[in-house]
Amino acid sequence: MLSLSKAEKSYIQAGFLASPPSRADGRALLDFRSVALETGIAPLANGSARLNIGRTTHGGGGGTEVVAAVKLEVESIDEYSDGRDGGRIVCTVSCSPSAYPHLSSGALDDLQADLTSLLHQTLSHSSLHPHNLGILKNKKSWLLNLDVLVLSDAGNVIDAIFMSSRAALWDTHVPRTRGVEYKARKGSKGVEGGKADMDVDEEERSGFNTLVIPKATDFELPDFWDEGEVLDGRNRWPVAVTLNLDSPSPQEAPTHFLDATAQEEAASPLKLLLVVSFEDAGPAVVQGMRMLGPGELTSSQLKELVKVGETYARNLFIALNAKLKAEDIRRNQTARERFELHR
Amino acid sequence: MGSRVEILNEGGFRSDGRRQYELRDMSIDLSQQGQADGSAVVTHGLTQVLVSVFGPREAKMRSQTIHDRANINVEIDVFVQVLQQDGALLQACINATTLALVNAGIPLLDFVCAVTGGVHSTSPLLDLTFLEENDLPNVTVAVMPKTGKVTLVTMETRLHVDRFEEIFRLAGDAGKVIHGEMKSAVRSRTSTLVTAMGSGSRVVGGEAAEKDGDDRMNEY
């Protein structure tokens, strides 16, 4: 994206191939910049997270900043809508023009479309589908909208997008619902089982038809203020790791490095993206793989890279999990303290 | 849903616990965002807006430049990103844009401070939330506080002309209150920067520079 001169490019590449390898900010080839993560930043959303890779100092700016938010909406399952039994997930990525000030609006749209299709195809796959997105079988379900906003890009935006998506999905709570049925009472329509809080379409049923076996046609929230239960399969959401490669010859193993800055990305455009999911104690599952940029790899080189990439992804996964658990504790702790003060 | 929530109850409290003329909690963050020359994140209650300013710089689209003159064509890009929406969106955008422009060092005649107002039967309310905006006729007023001049009055709902003057005047006064908040945010940010700059130079020169900076800031 950034345009560098040939001299700058070869300078950066020479740094990678030197021994010991050197990068502009002094990192090792496999070092990540510092990552800042905060969950629950959008109280109006069902789950949210804000992630920043490589922010300069406390209160400083710069770095790759990404905000992800999950919003649940109710969908009817009928021939007019796209609703599916058991719910569905839709992901979108939008890039703020302030993140890419040198791109025209057409190029920005292209970039957004690329990132959206990458995120959506990976996360909406049936192997990752959570089991608690249904409301009423074959009638109503939750549509999970995951929206990711790229606020600034200082390199490695794809890793940031997947990390923040995982964090936002981890933070997501699904409101608890209860099916209600309409029963005919002395010839007039009445509702049993509490007030229906939601504005939903009622199925056409005659109040006089007392011979039909009643079943749930609508649902309600038993507790309006309850956040709900956590989204099922929260440990399955994958992390992505981008291995930036220098153009290798087919005989030798390509040198690779992680977490490229914008300049490093411009100097080494060939990348291998791995999206890996780790269920607890299970083997790693590759949920997605892309090769981006000009260049080629032999299949044995690819095999090697996938093997090391899985190790990097596992380390990233463990570190991210530790932070997510710490965030949970931090937020619950503040809530507990606030209640204690009011006692 | 709107009819179940009381806009203003007998005790004089609104649906979020505020009084009639009370403004929401306002927070201003002027720290740098991305590569922008100036940026500001303004929060009114739950409405949060981020504005980034790039400029002055050369125009990106050649069609927007002037070709028959020899001067340098500059453009200032203002990008507004809505992070959270809970009513009073235009108010937040205007306030954030003013602060971002100030943060970018672009010379302005004055701040532009905006506030929304609405009328609930005969009672005027300030700084409306989403629920209130949907139910009440509402107007957004932007003022330049030094001169008191009004730069924007916009309303897309119907309001009786007898009620208009009161809410218009109130909104103008509220704009001056918001100006106070914005001014103190800019001052604290500037004094942090001045201290950081002054700490590098010699003690005598540094102190003199700080004093000058303070005097100039006090003019506003």
Coordinates of C-alpha atoms in Angstrom, one line a residue, chain A residues 174-178 195 197-198 220-228:
Chain A
V174 CA -26.9 -14.1 23.9
P175 CA -30.1 -13.0 25.7
R176 CA -32.1 -15.9 27.2
T177 CA -35.5 -16.5 25.6
R178 CA -38.5 -18.5 26.5
K195 CA -45.9 -10.4 28.9
D197 CA -41.7 -7.8 25.5
M198 CA -40.6 -8.2 21.9
E220 CA -40.2 -13.5 25.4
L221 CA -37.2 -12.4 27.4
P222 CA -37.8 -13.7 31.0
D223 CA -35.5 -10.9 32.3
F224 CA -35.1 -7.7 30.3
W225 CA -31.9 -6.7 32.1
D226 CA -30.1 -10.0 31.9
E227 CA -27.2 -10.0 29.5
G228 CA -27.7 -13.6 28.8

